[in-house]
Amino acid sequence: MRRLPIGLAAGALFLAATGCGSSDSSGSGGAGASGGTTTLKVGVIPILDVAPVYLGQKKGFYAERGIKLELTPAQGGAAIVPGVVSGQFQFGFSNTTSLLVAQSKNVPVKVVANGVASTAEKGADFCGITVKKDSPIKSPDQLEGKKVAVNTLNNICDTSIRESIRKAGGDPSKVEFVELPFDQMPAALDKGQVDGACTPEPALATVKAAGGRSIASNFYDVDPNLTVAMYFTSQQYAQKNPELVKKFQEATVESLEYADSHPDEVREILTTYTKIPSDLLDKLTLPHFPAEPDRASIERLAELGVQDGLFDKVPDLDELLP
């Protein structure tokens, strides 16, 4: 019931932006430019997944290409999509399912760079379905009739949790999903406000530090090499600013490759934009940061979206992906 308003809101924002001619004369599509440097506003989620762009900014990968990033936190990809389409952000970070939902509704989004992927290790992924220390729940099928927290409804969290429940022999239609920011999930579990939660790092490490448990690797259960999230822009912005989009894409790929080979720096940069205690840094499970999306895993997410009724029509992956 929540997904239609999100799509309509994004479409309405896009019409408003195009109707008002939102790009400026500098050709930066609304981004501020000064002294040969273009400031790009990027919508992100304050989780481990986006560490590469923070690290890339610090290492100068964007500055080398005349770009300064203004990184703005949001609760989830479903909230970032309308912001990108309206011109509030020039680029955004979103889970793959939210991008598929947007594309299926003809919301004009275009992926420009990969974001983050599963570790391909069952039971050792950077996201898990967690329960509190004394919970009687031991497997995903036992979430039937229970309340499970996701950061936004109809995104990769509830899609993947449904698949974990199905693989365990349960009925995902009997689960109540509720929206909650990732950083509030550990406390909500501890207080019994929810029975389970979709917790990527650093929320996963926080839950485990309090004695909680992960009962399934929900991203792995969709595909061991799941492309969890990607960076994107609006089609309008991409068409008007191809060189700037190319520079952002190149800097992001360099940032992903650097992050994948410098895990200690990934852990350290996390302390600059989340509240994770320093003593938990070594306990974090890091994701993979591939330079390219895994199309087969995205196709699998699209299949699950159809199965779960997320789409009005099947998304066009050729239109969405680079």
PDB file of C-alpha atoms in Angstrom:
ATOM      1  CA  MET A   1       0.000   0.000   0.000  1.00  0.00           C
ATOM      2  CA  ARG A   2       2.991   2.312   0.502  1.00  0.00           C
ATOM      3  CA  ARG A   3       4.718   1.868  -2.821  1.00  0.00           C
ATOM      4  CA  LEU A   4       2.197   3.688  -5.051  1.00  0.00           C
ATOM      5  CA  PRO A   5       2.451   7.040  -3.260  1.00  0.00           C
ATOM      6  CA  ILE A   6       6.248   6.841  -3.428  1.00  0.00           C
ATOM      7  CA  GLY A   7       6.147   6.341  -7.176  1.00  0.00           C
ATOM      8  CA  LEU A   8       3.542   9.020  -7.708  1.00  0.00           C
ATOM      9  CA  ALA A   9       5.453  11.467  -5.550  1.00  0.00           C
ATOM     10  CA  ALA A  10       8.617  10.893  -7.542  1.00  0.00           C
ATOM     11  CA  GLY A  11       6.781  11.327 -10.816  1.00  0.00           C
ATOM     12  CA  ALA A  12       5.117  14.524  -9.629  1.00  0.00           C
ATOM     13  CA  LEU A  13       8.443  15.924  -8.443  1.00  0.00           C
ATOM     14  CA  PHE A  14       9.992  15.101 -11.798  1.00  0.00           C
ATOM     15  CA  LEU A  15       7.234  16.949 -13.665  1.00  0.00           C
ATOM     16  CA  ALA A  16       7.624  19.950 -11.385  1.00  0.00           C
ATOM     17  CA  ALA A  17      11.373  20.011 -11.916  1.00  0.00           C
ATOM     18  CA  THR A  18      11.188  19.741 -15.702  1.00  0.00           C
ATOM     19  CA  GLY A  19       8.336  22.223 -15.905  1.00  0.00           C
ATOM     20  CA  CYS A  20      10.315  24.847 -14.023  1.00  0.00           C
ATOM     21  CA  GLY A  21      13.572  24.286 -15.926  1.00  0.00           C
ATOM     22  CA  SER A  22      15.601  23.314 -12.868  1.00  0.00           C
ATOM     23  CA  SER A  23      19.082  23.270 -14.421  1.00  0.00           C
ATOM     24  CA  ASP A  24      21.251  26.364 -14.176  1.00  0.00           C
ATOM     25  CA  SER A  25      23.264  28.138 -16.844  1.00  0.00           C
ATOM     26  CA  SER A  26      26.510  26.556 -15.726  1.00  0.00           C
ATOM     27  CA  GLY A  27      25.381  23.244 -17.158  1.00  0.00           C
ATOM     28  CA  SER A  28      25.721  21.542 -13.782  1.00  0.00           C
ATOM     29  CA  GLY A  29      22.029  20.722 -13.559  1.00  0.00           C
ATOM     30  CA  GLY A  30      21.453  22.598 -10.332  1.00  0.00           C
ATOM     31  CA  ALA A  31      24.818  21.760  -8.760  1.00  0.00           C
ATOM     32  CA  GLY A  32      26.881  24.671  -7.477  1.00  0.00           C
ATOM     33  CA  ALA A  33      30.080  25.460  -9.367  1.00  0.00           C
ATOM     34  CA  SER A  34      32.965  27.540  -8.056  1.00  0.00           C
ATOM     35  CA  GLY A  35      36.511  28.011  -9.268  1.00  0.00           C
ATOM     36  CA  GLY A  36      36.413  25.035 -11.601  1.00  0.00           C
ATOM     37  CA  THR A  37      34.927  22.778  -8.920  1.00  0.00           C
ATOM     38  CA  THR A  38      31.356  21.532  -9.146  1.00  0.00           C
ATOM     39  CA  THR A  39      29.518  20.718  -5.934  1.00  0.00           C
ATOM     40  CA  LEU A  40      27.284  17.685  -6.342  1.00  0.00           C
ATOM     41  CA  LYS A  41      24.582  16.909  -3.805  1.00  0.00           C
ATOM     42  CA  VAL A  42      24.323  13.185  -3.157  1.00  0.00           C
ATOM     43  CA  GLY A  43      21.620  11.468  -1.110  1.00  0.00           C
ATOM     44  CA  VAL A  44      23.079   8.625   0.968  1.00  0.00           C
ATOM     45  CA  ILE A  45      22.111   6.335   3.851  1.00  0.00           C
ATOM     46  CA  PRO A  46      24.271   6.451   7.024  1.00  0.00           C
ATOM     47  CA  ILE A  47      25.406   2.825   6.835  1.00  0.00           C
ATOM     48  CA  LEU A  48      28.604   0.979   5.949  1.00  0.00           C
ATOM     49  CA  ASP A  49      27.506   0.575   2.310  1.00  0.00           C
ATOM     50  CA  VAL A  50      28.398   4.164   1.374  1.00  0.00           C
ATOM     51  CA  ALA A  51      31.864   4.203   2.969  1.00  0.00           C
ATOM     52  CA  PRO A  52      33.558   4.246  -0.462  1.00  0.00           C
ATOM     53  CA  VAL A  53      32.210   7.686  -1.432  1.00  0.00           C
ATOM     54  CA  TYR A  54      33.236   9.164   1.908  1.00  0.00           C
ATOM     55  CA  LEU A  55      36.641   7.533   1.473  1.00  0.00           C
ATOM     56  CA  GLY A  56      36.879   8.675  -2.145  1.00  0.00           C
ATOM     57  CA  GLN A  57      36.129  12.228  -1.114  1.00  0.00           C
ATOM     58  CA  LYS A  58      38.849  12.048   1.549  1.00  0.00           C
ATOM     59  CA  LYS A  59      41.415  10.542  -0.833  1.00  0.00           C
ATOM     60  CA  GLY A  60      40.741  13.203  -3.471  1.00  0.00           C
ATOM     61  CA  PHE A  61      39.337  10.929  -6.188  1.00  0.00           C
ATOM     62  CA  TYR A  62      36.424  13.308  -6.793  1.00  0.00           C
ATOM     63  CA  ALA A  63      38.501  16.476  -6.360  1.00  0.00           C
ATOM     64  CA  GLU A  64      40.903  15.257  -9.057  1.00  0.00           C
ATOM     65  CA  ARG A  65      37.958  15.425 -11.432  1.00  0.00           C
ATOM     66  CA  GLY A  66      36.748  18.831 -10.289  1.00  0.00           C
ATOM     67  CA  ILE A  67      33.996  17.480  -8.033  1.00  0.00           C
ATOM     68  CA  LYS A  68      33.122  18.228  -4.431  1.00  0.00           C
ATOM     69  CA  LEU A  69      30.493  15.992  -2.835  1.00  0.00           C
ATOM     70  CA  GLU A  70      27.821  17.273  -0.486  1.00  0.00           C
ATOM     71  CA  LEU A  71      26.620  14.050   1.153  1.00  0.00           C
ATOM     72  CA  THR A  72      23.161  14.223   2.726  1.00  0.00           C
ATOM     73  CA  PRO A  73      21.841  11.341   4.885  1.00  0.00           C
ATOM     74  CA  ALA A  74      18.342   9.918   4.320  1.00  0.00           C
ATOM     75  CA  GLN A  75      16.425   6.955   5.769  1.00  0.00           C
ATOM     76  CA  GLY A  76      16.393   4.848   2.616  1.00  0.00           C
ATOM     77  CA  GLY A  77      16.495   4.608  -1.147  1.00  0.00           C
ATOM     78  CA  ALA A  78      12.731   5.037  -1.472  1.00  0.00           C
ATOM     79  CA  ALA A  79      13.147   8.506   0.044  1.00  0.00           C
ATOM     80  CA  ILE A  80      16.218   9.374  -2.043  1.00  0.00           C
ATOM     81  CA  VAL A  81      14.649   8.544  -5.432  1.00  0.00           C
ATOM     82  CA  PRO A  82      12.180  11.482  -5.387  1.00  0.00           C
ATOM     83  CA  GLY A  83      14.963  13.788  -4.236  1.00  0.00           C
ATOM     84  CA  VAL A  84      17.140  12.876  -7.220  1.00  0.00           C
ATOM     85  CA  VAL A  85      14.304  13.085  -9.738  1.00  0.00           C
ATOM     86  CA  SER A  86      13.219  16.505  -8.438  1.00  0.00           C
ATOM     87  CA  GLY A  87      16.747  17.909  -8.583  1.00  0.00           C
ATOM     88  CA  GLN A  88      17.209  18.172  -4.806  1.00  0.00           C
ATOM     89  CA  PHE A  89      20.134  15.772  -5.284  1.00  0.00           C
ATOM     90  CA  GLN A  90      22.176  15.315  -8.448  1.00  0.00           C
ATOM     91  CA  PHE A  91      22.986  11.725  -7.496  1.00  0.00           C
ATOM     92  CA  GLY A  92      21.696   9.233  -4.964  1.00  0.00           C
ATOM     93  CA  PHE A  93      22.394   5.871  -3.380  1.00  0.00           C
ATOM     94  CA  SER A  94      19.543   3.391  -3.348  1.00  0.00           C
ATOM     95  CA  ASN A  95      18.926  -0.274  -2.777  1.00  0.00           C
ATOM     96  CA  THR A  96      18.322  -2.138  -6.016  1.00  0.00           C
ATOM     97  CA  THR A  97      14.688  -3.021  -5.298  1.00  0.00           C
ATOM     98  CA  SER A  98      13.656   0.618  -4.843  1.00  0.00           C
ATOM     99  CA  LEU A  99      15.291   1.445  -8.173  1.00  0.00           C
ATOM    100  CA  LEU A 100      13.441  -1.431  -9.824  1.00  0.00           C
ATOM    101  CA  VAL A 101      10.150  -0.207  -8.362  1.00  0.00           C
ATOM    102  CA  ALA A 102      10.859   3.306  -9.634  1.00  0.00           C
ATOM    103  CA  GLN A 103      11.725   2.097 -13.129  1.00  0.00           C
ATOM    104  CA  SER A 104       8.591  -0.055 -13.266  1.00  0.00           C
ATOM    105  CA  LYS A 105       6.555   3.099 -12.633  1.00  0.00           C
ATOM    106  CA  ASN A 106       8.362   5.005 -15.401  1.00  0.00           C
ATOM    107  CA  VAL A 107      10.155   7.211 -12.877  1.00  0.00           C
ATOM    108  CA  PRO A 108      13.145   8.469 -14.924  1.00  0.00           C
ATOM    109  CA  VAL A 109      16.119   7.089 -12.979  1.00  0.00           C
ATOM    110  CA  LYS A 110      19.414   5.841 -14.407  1.00  0.00           C
ATOM    111  CA  VAL A 111      22.112   3.843 -12.614  1.00  0.00           C
ATOM    112  CA  VAL A 112      25.583   5.349 -13.080  1.00  0.00           C
ATOM    113  CA  ALA A 113      27.769   3.225 -10.782  1.00  0.00           C
ATOM    114  CA  ASN A 114      27.680   0.129  -8.648  1.00  0.00           C
ATOM    115  CA  GLY A 115      27.286   0.477  -4.895  1.00  0.00           C
ATOM    116  CA  VAL A 116      27.679  -2.584  -2.707  1.00  0.00           C
ATOM    117  CA  ALA A 117      27.321  -6.374  -2.856  1.00  0.00           C
ATOM    118  CA  SER A 118      26.896  -9.384  -0.602  1.00  0.00           C
ATOM    119  CA  THR A 119      30.014 -11.116   0.694  1.00  0.00           C
ATOM    120  CA  ALA A 120      28.935 -14.372  -0.996  1.00  0.00           C
ATOM    121  CA  GLU A 121      29.392 -16.138   2.345  1.00  0.00           C
ATOM    122  CA  LYS A 122      26.320 -17.602   4.025  1.00  0.00           C
ATOM    123  CA  GLY A 123      26.259 -16.773   7.712  1.00  0.00           C
ATOM    124  CA  ALA A 124      29.017 -14.188   7.227  1.00  0.00           C
ATOM    125  CA  ASP A 125      27.325 -11.409   5.308  1.00  0.00           C
ATOM    126  CA  PHE A 126      27.254  -7.707   6.139  1.00  0.00           C
ATOM    127  CA  CYS A 127      23.481  -7.803   6.690  1.00  0.00           C
ATOM    128  CA  GLY A 128      21.350 -10.235   8.627  1.00  0.00           C
ATOM    129  CA  ILE A 129      17.889 -10.826  10.034  1.00  0.00           C
ATOM    130  CA  THR A 130      18.534 -10.263  13.712  1.00  0.00           C
ATOM    131  CA  VAL A 131      16.668 -11.044  16.921  1.00  0.00           C
ATOM    132  CA  LYS A 132      17.460 -10.075  20.491  1.00  0.00           C
ATOM    133  CA  LYS A 133      19.469 -12.108  22.962  1.00  0.00           C
ATOM    134  CA  ASP A 134      16.666 -14.042  24.640  1.00  0.00           C
ATOM    135  CA  SER A 135      14.400 -14.405  21.595  1.00  0.00           C
ATOM    136  CA  PRO A 136      12.901 -17.865  21.047  1.00  0.00           C
ATOM    137  CA  ILE A 137      13.080 -17.287  17.276  1.00  0.00           C
ATOM    138  CA  LYS A 138      15.746 -19.525  15.757  1.00  0.00           C
ATOM    139  CA  SER A 139      14.950 -19.466  12.026  1.00  0.00           C
ATOM    140  CA  PRO A 140      13.171 -17.169   9.528  1.00  0.00           C
ATOM    141  CA  ASP A 141      10.013 -19.295   9.271  1.00  0.00           C
ATOM    142  CA  GLN A 142       9.367 -18.535  12.956  1.00  0.00           C
ATOM    143  CA  LEU A 143       8.826 -14.873  12.038  1.00  0.00           C
ATOM    144  CA  GLU A 144       5.277 -15.739  10.946  1.00  0.00           C
ATOM    145  CA  GLY A 145       2.884 -13.568  12.940  1.00  0.00           C
ATOM    146  CA  LYS A 146       5.777 -11.415  14.153  1.00  0.00           C
ATOM    147  CA  LYS A 147       6.785  -7.779  13.650  1.00  0.00           C
ATOM    148  CA  VAL A 148       9.956  -7.163  11.633  1.00  0.00           C
ATOM    149  CA  ALA A 149      11.703  -3.801  11.167  1.00  0.00           C
ATOM    150  CA  VAL A 150      12.887  -2.563   7.753  1.00  0.00           C
ATOM    151  CA  ASN A 151      14.217   0.893   6.961  1.00  0.00           C
ATOM    152  CA  THR A 152      11.528   1.535   4.315  1.00  0.00           C
ATOM    153  CA  LEU A 153       8.696  -0.654   3.098  1.00  0.00           C
ATOM    154  CA  ASN A 154       8.826  -2.444  -0.262  1.00  0.00           C
ATOM    155  CA  ASN A 155      12.594  -2.305  -0.600  1.00  0.00           C
ATOM    156  CA  ILE A 156      15.420  -4.840  -0.619  1.00  0.00           C
ATOM    157  CA  CYS A 157      15.056  -5.561   3.105  1.00  0.00           C
ATOM    158  CA  ASP A 158      11.515  -6.911   3.108  1.00  0.00           C
ATOM    159  CA  THR A 159      11.990  -8.481  -0.342  1.00  0.00           C
ATOM    160  CA  SER A 160      15.033 -10.452   0.830  1.00  0.00           C
ATOM    161  CA  ILE A 161      13.511 -11.341   4.207  1.00  0.00           C
ATOM    162  CA  ARG A 162      10.485 -12.788   2.423  1.00  0.00           C
ATOM    163  CA  GLU A 163      12.850 -14.983   0.417  1.00  0.00           C
ATOM    164  CA  SER A 164      14.649 -16.143   3.584  1.00  0.00           C
ATOM    165  CA  ILE A 165      11.286 -17.050   5.111  1.00  0.00           C
ATOM    166  CA  ARG A 166      10.222 -18.958   1.985  1.00  0.00           C
ATOM    167  CA  LYS A 167      13.506 -20.881   1.885  1.00  0.00           C
ATOM    168  CA  ALA A 168      12.960 -21.874   5.525  1.00  0.00           C
ATOM    169  CA  GLY A 169       9.488 -23.180   4.693  1.00  0.00           C
ATOM    170  CA  GLY A 170       7.506 -20.256   6.121  1.00  0.00           C
ATOM    171  CA  ASP A 171       4.802 -17.961   4.754  1.00  0.00           C
ATOM    172  CA  PRO A 172       6.088 -14.373   4.333  1.00  0.00           C
ATOM    173  CA  SER A 173       2.563 -13.010   3.950  1.00  0.00           C
ATOM    174  CA  LYS A 174       2.071 -13.608   7.680  1.00  0.00           C
ATOM    175  CA  VAL A 175       4.862 -11.205   8.685  1.00  0.00           C
ATOM    176  CA  GLU A 176       4.169  -7.584   9.671  1.00  0.00           C
ATOM    177  CA  PHE A 177       6.859  -5.237   8.341  1.00  0.00           C
ATOM    178  CA  VAL A 178       7.294  -1.852  10.036  1.00  0.00           C
ATOM    179  CA  GLU A 179       9.491   1.106   9.062  1.00  0.00           C
ATOM    180  CA  LEU A 180      12.354   2.096  11.344  1.00  0.00           C
ATOM    181  CA  PRO A 181      15.727   3.768  10.681  1.00  0.00           C
ATOM    182  CA  PHE A 182      18.619   1.317  10.802  1.00  0.00           C
ATOM    183  CA  ASP A 183      20.285   3.026  13.758  1.00  0.00           C
ATOM    184  CA  GLN A 184      17.114   2.645  15.849  1.00  0.00           C
ATOM    185  CA  MET A 185      16.708  -1.073  15.199  1.00  0.00           C
ATOM    186  CA  PRO A 186      19.097  -2.417  17.880  1.00  0.00           C
ATOM    187  CA  ALA A 187      17.236  -0.538  20.632  1.00  0.00           C
ATOM    188  CA  ALA A 188      13.837  -1.537  19.229  1.00  0.00           C
ATOM    189  CA  LEU A 189      14.873  -5.198  19.302  1.00  0.00           C
ATOM    190  CA  ASP A 190      16.231  -4.896  22.826  1.00  0.00           C
ATOM    191  CA  LYS A 191      12.997  -3.287  24.076  1.00  0.00           C
ATOM    192  CA  GLY A 192      10.807  -5.870  22.353  1.00  0.00           C
ATOM    193  CA  GLN A 193       9.178  -3.287  20.077  1.00  0.00           C
ATOM    194  CA  VAL A 194       9.950  -5.547  17.115  1.00  0.00           C
ATOM    195  CA  ASP A 195      10.685  -9.276  16.963  1.00  0.00           C
ATOM    196  CA  GLY A 196      13.224  -9.138  14.155  1.00  0.00           C
ATOM    197  CA  ALA A 197      15.079  -6.584  12.064  1.00  0.00           C
ATOM    198  CA  CYS A 198      16.921  -6.145   8.792  1.00  0.00           C
ATOM    199  CA  THR A 199      20.298  -4.965  10.042  1.00  0.00           C
ATOM    200  CA  PRO A 200      23.198  -4.087   7.744  1.00  0.00           C
ATOM    201  CA  GLU A 201      26.449  -2.940   9.292  1.00  0.00           C
ATOM    202  CA  PRO A 202      27.006  -1.159  11.618  1.00  0.00           C
ATOM    203  CA  ALA A 203      23.582  -2.049  13.119  1.00  0.00           C
ATOM    204  CA  LEU A 204      24.460  -5.745  12.774  1.00  0.00           C
ATOM    205  CA  ALA A 205      27.578  -5.414  14.934  1.00  0.00           C
ATOM    206  CA  THR A 206      25.632  -3.330  17.464  1.00  0.00           C
ATOM    207  CA  VAL A 207      22.959  -6.010  17.830  1.00  0.00           C
ATOM    208  CA  LYS A 208      25.547  -8.771  18.203  1.00  0.00           C
ATOM    209  CA  ALA A 209      27.490  -6.756  20.793  1.00  0.00           C
ATOM    210  CA  ALA A 210      24.307  -6.695  22.909  1.00  0.00           C
ATOM    211  CA  GLY A 211      24.034 -10.478  22.672  1.00  0.00           C
ATOM    212  CA  GLY A 212      21.604 -10.560  19.752  1.00  0.00           C
ATOM    213  CA  ARG A 213      21.774 -13.117  16.967  1.00  0.00           C
ATOM    214  CA  SER A 214      21.512 -13.236  13.193  1.00  0.00           C
ATOM    215  CA  ILE A 215      19.115 -15.997  12.135  1.00  0.00           C
ATOM    216  CA  ALA A 216      19.663 -15.641   8.379  1.00  0.00           C
ATOM    217  CA  SER A 217      21.771 -13.889   5.755  1.00  0.00           C
ATOM    218  CA  ASN A 218      18.844 -12.419   3.837  1.00  0.00           C
ATOM    219  CA  PHE A 219      20.881 -10.843   1.015  1.00  0.00           C
ATOM    220  CA  TYR A 220      22.759 -14.111   0.457  1.00  0.00           C
ATOM    221  CA  ASP A 221      19.428 -15.967   0.364  1.00  0.00           C
ATOM    222  CA  VAL A 222      18.441 -13.949  -2.719  1.00  0.00           C
ATOM    223  CA  ASP A 223      21.794 -14.425  -4.472  1.00  0.00           C
ATOM    224  CA  PRO A 224      25.290 -15.037  -3.053  1.00  0.00           C
ATOM    225  CA  ASN A 225      26.603 -12.194  -5.239  1.00  0.00           C
ATOM    226  CA  LEU A 226      23.639  -9.900  -4.777  1.00  0.00           C
ATOM    227  CA  THR A 227      24.006  -6.333  -6.013  1.00  0.00           C
ATOM    228  CA  VAL A 228      22.407  -4.707  -2.982  1.00  0.00           C
ATOM    229  CA  ALA A 229      22.527  -1.050  -3.981  1.00  0.00           C
ATOM    230  CA  MET A 230      23.759   1.338  -6.674  1.00  0.00           C
ATOM    231  CA  TYR A 231      24.385   5.018  -7.348  1.00  0.00           C
ATOM    232  CA  PHE A 232      22.010   6.724  -9.758  1.00  0.00           C
ATOM    233  CA  THR A 233      20.872  10.007 -11.240  1.00  0.00           C
ATOM    234  CA  SER A 234      17.831  11.204 -13.175  1.00  0.00           C
ATOM    235  CA  GLN A 235      17.655  10.598 -16.904  1.00  0.00           C
ATOM    236  CA  GLN A 236      17.204  14.323 -17.415  1.00  0.00           C
ATOM    237  CA  TYR A 237      20.406  15.124 -15.507  1.00  0.00           C
ATOM    238  CA  ALA A 238      22.344  12.400 -17.334  1.00  0.00           C
ATOM    239  CA  GLN A 239      21.253  13.727 -20.717  1.00  0.00           C
ATOM    240  CA  LYS A 240      22.138  17.348 -19.884  1.00  0.00           C
ATOM    241  CA  ASN A 241      25.423  16.643 -18.067  1.00  0.00           C
ATOM    242  CA  PRO A 242      27.092  13.607 -19.689  1.00  0.00           C
ATOM    243  CA  GLU A 243      30.661  14.691 -18.902  1.00  0.00           C
ATOM    244  CA  LEU A 244      29.902  15.401 -15.246  1.00  0.00           C
ATOM    245  CA  VAL A 245      28.085  12.085 -14.920  1.00  0.00           C
ATOM    246  CA  LYS A 246      31.099  10.351 -16.467  1.00  0.00           C
ATOM    247  CA  LYS A 247      33.463  12.027 -13.991  1.00  0.00           C
ATOM    248  CA  PHE A 248      31.252  11.041 -11.043  1.00  0.00           C
ATOM    249  CA  GLN A 249      31.087   7.483 -12.358  1.00  0.00           C
ATOM    250  CA  GLU A 250      34.869   7.260 -12.788  1.00  0.00           C
ATOM    251  CA  ALA A 251      35.578   8.677  -9.341  1.00  0.00           C
ATOM    252  CA  THR A 252      33.042   6.314  -7.758  1.00  0.00           C
ATOM    253  CA  VAL A 253      34.534   3.253  -9.469  1.00  0.00           C
ATOM    254  CA  GLU A 254      37.974   4.304  -8.218  1.00  0.00           C
ATOM    255  CA  SER A 255      36.508   4.746  -4.726  1.00  0.00           C
ATOM    256  CA  LEU A 256      34.898   1.291  -4.815  1.00  0.00           C
ATOM    257  CA  GLU A 257      38.130  -0.369  -5.902  1.00  0.00           C
ATOM    258  CA  TYR A 258      40.103   1.469  -3.227  1.00  0.00           C
ATOM    259  CA  ALA A 259      37.590   0.562  -0.512  1.00  0.00           C
ATOM    260  CA  ASP A 260      37.631  -3.101  -1.518  1.00  0.00           C
ATOM    261  CA  SER A 261      41.406  -3.248  -1.047  1.00  0.00           C
ATOM    262  CA  HIS A 262      41.686  -1.052   2.080  1.00  0.00           C
ATOM    263  CA  PRO A 263      39.342  -2.554   4.702  1.00  0.00           C
ATOM    264  CA  ASP A 264      40.968  -0.778   7.649  1.00  0.00           C
ATOM    265  CA  GLU A 265      40.330   2.604   6.057  1.00  0.00           C
ATOM    266  CA  VAL A 266      36.722   1.613   5.372  1.00  0.00           C
ATOM    267  CA  ARG A 267      36.237   0.853   9.060  1.00  0.00           C
ATOM    268  CA  GLU A 268      37.842   4.115  10.112  1.00  0.00           C
ATOM    269  CA  ILE A 269      35.868   6.357   7.742  1.00  0.00           C
ATOM    270  CA  LEU A 270      32.652   4.895   9.170  1.00  0.00           C
ATOM    271  CA  THR A 271      33.274   6.759  12.430  1.00  0.00           C
ATOM    272  CA  THR A 272      32.964  10.086  10.600  1.00  0.00           C
ATOM    273  CA  TYR A 273      29.315   9.658   9.592  1.00  0.00           C
ATOM    274  CA  THR A 274      27.820   7.094  11.997  1.00  0.00           C
ATOM    275  CA  LYS A 275      27.792   6.780  15.784  1.00  0.00           C
ATOM    276  CA  ILE A 276      29.400   3.351  15.920  1.00  0.00           C
ATOM    277  CA  PRO A 277      31.642   2.894  18.985  1.00  0.00           C
ATOM    278  CA  SER A 278      35.303   2.474  18.064  1.00  0.00           C
ATOM    279  CA  ASP A 279      35.497  -0.851  19.927  1.00  0.00           C
ATOM    280  CA  LEU A 280      33.048  -2.380  17.424  1.00  0.00           C
ATOM    281  CA  LEU A 281      35.044  -1.465  14.315  1.00  0.00           C
ATOM    282  CA  ASP A 282      37.034  -4.697  14.256  1.00  0.00           C
ATOM    283  CA  LYS A 283      33.814  -6.696  14.615  1.00  0.00           C
ATOM    284  CA  LEU A 284      32.229  -5.308  11.448  1.00  0.00           C
ATOM    285  CA  THR A 285      31.616  -7.646   8.534  1.00  0.00           C
ATOM    286  CA  LEU A 286      32.571  -5.709   5.432  1.00  0.00           C
ATOM    287  CA  PRO A 287      30.635  -6.088   2.176  1.00  0.00           C
ATOM    288  CA  HIS A 288      32.166  -6.359  -1.255  1.00  0.00           C
ATOM    289  CA  PHE A 289      32.461  -3.228  -3.384  1.00  0.00           C
ATOM    290  CA  PRO A 290      32.593  -4.537  -6.980  1.00  0.00           C
ATOM    291  CA  ALA A 291      33.184  -2.026  -9.760  1.00  0.00           C
ATOM    292  CA  GLU A 292      30.285  -3.454 -11.794  1.00  0.00           C
ATOM    293  CA  PRO A 293      26.736  -4.573 -10.885  1.00  0.00           C
ATOM    294  CA  ASP A 294      25.888  -8.275 -11.078  1.00  0.00           C
ATOM    295  CA  ARG A 295      23.053  -8.364 -13.609  1.00  0.00           C
ATOM    296  CA  ALA A 296      21.969 -11.941 -12.837  1.00  0.00           C
ATOM    297  CA  SER A 297      21.355 -11.022  -9.189  1.00  0.00           C
ATOM    298  CA  ILE A 298      19.375  -7.939 -10.234  1.00  0.00           C
ATOM    299  CA  GLU A 299      17.249 -10.122 -12.505  1.00  0.00           C
ATOM    300  CA  ARG A 300      16.577 -12.361  -9.498  1.00  0.00           C
ATOM    301  CA  LEU A 301      15.432  -9.346  -7.457  1.00  0.00           C
ATOM    302  CA  ALA A 302      13.115  -8.371 -10.300  1.00  0.00           C
ATOM    303  CA  GLU A 303      11.629 -11.891 -10.286  1.00  0.00           C
ATOM    304  CA  LEU A 304      10.995 -11.656  -6.542  1.00  0.00           C
ATOM    305  CA  GLY A 305       9.435  -8.232  -6.989  1.00  0.00           C
ATOM    306  CA  VAL A 306       6.968  -9.692  -9.471  1.00  0.00           C
ATOM    307  CA  GLN A 307       6.252 -12.597  -7.122  1.00  0.00           C
ATOM    308  CA  ASP A 308       5.609 -10.243  -4.208  1.00  0.00           C
ATOM    309  CA  GLY A 309       3.485  -7.817  -6.245  1.00  0.00           C
ATOM    310  CA  LEU A 310       5.861  -4.836  -6.024  1.00  0.00           C
ATOM    311  CA  PHE A 311       5.630  -3.901  -9.680  1.00  0.00           C
ATOM    312  CA  ASP A 312       2.831  -2.629 -11.871  1.00  0.00           C
ATOM    313  CA  LYS A 313       4.916  -3.943 -14.760  1.00  0.00           C
ATOM    314  CA  VAL A 314       8.237  -5.772 -15.031  1.00  0.00           C
ATOM    315  CA  PRO A 315      11.120  -3.291 -14.854  1.00  0.00           C
ATOM    316  CA  ASP A 316      13.208  -2.688 -17.975  1.00  0.00           C
ATOM    317  CA  LEU A 317      16.763  -3.463 -16.850  1.00  0.00           C
ATOM    318  CA  ASP A 318      18.269  -2.177 -20.101  1.00  0.00           C
ATOM    319  CA  GLU A 319      16.653   1.198 -19.424  1.00  0.00           C
ATOM    320  CA  LEU A 320      17.792   1.273 -15.792  1.00  0.00           C
ATOM    321  CA  LEU A 321      21.333  -0.088 -15.882  1.00  0.00           C
ATOM    322  CA  PRO A 322      24.371   1.549 -17.503  1.00  0.00           C
TER     323      PRO A 322
END
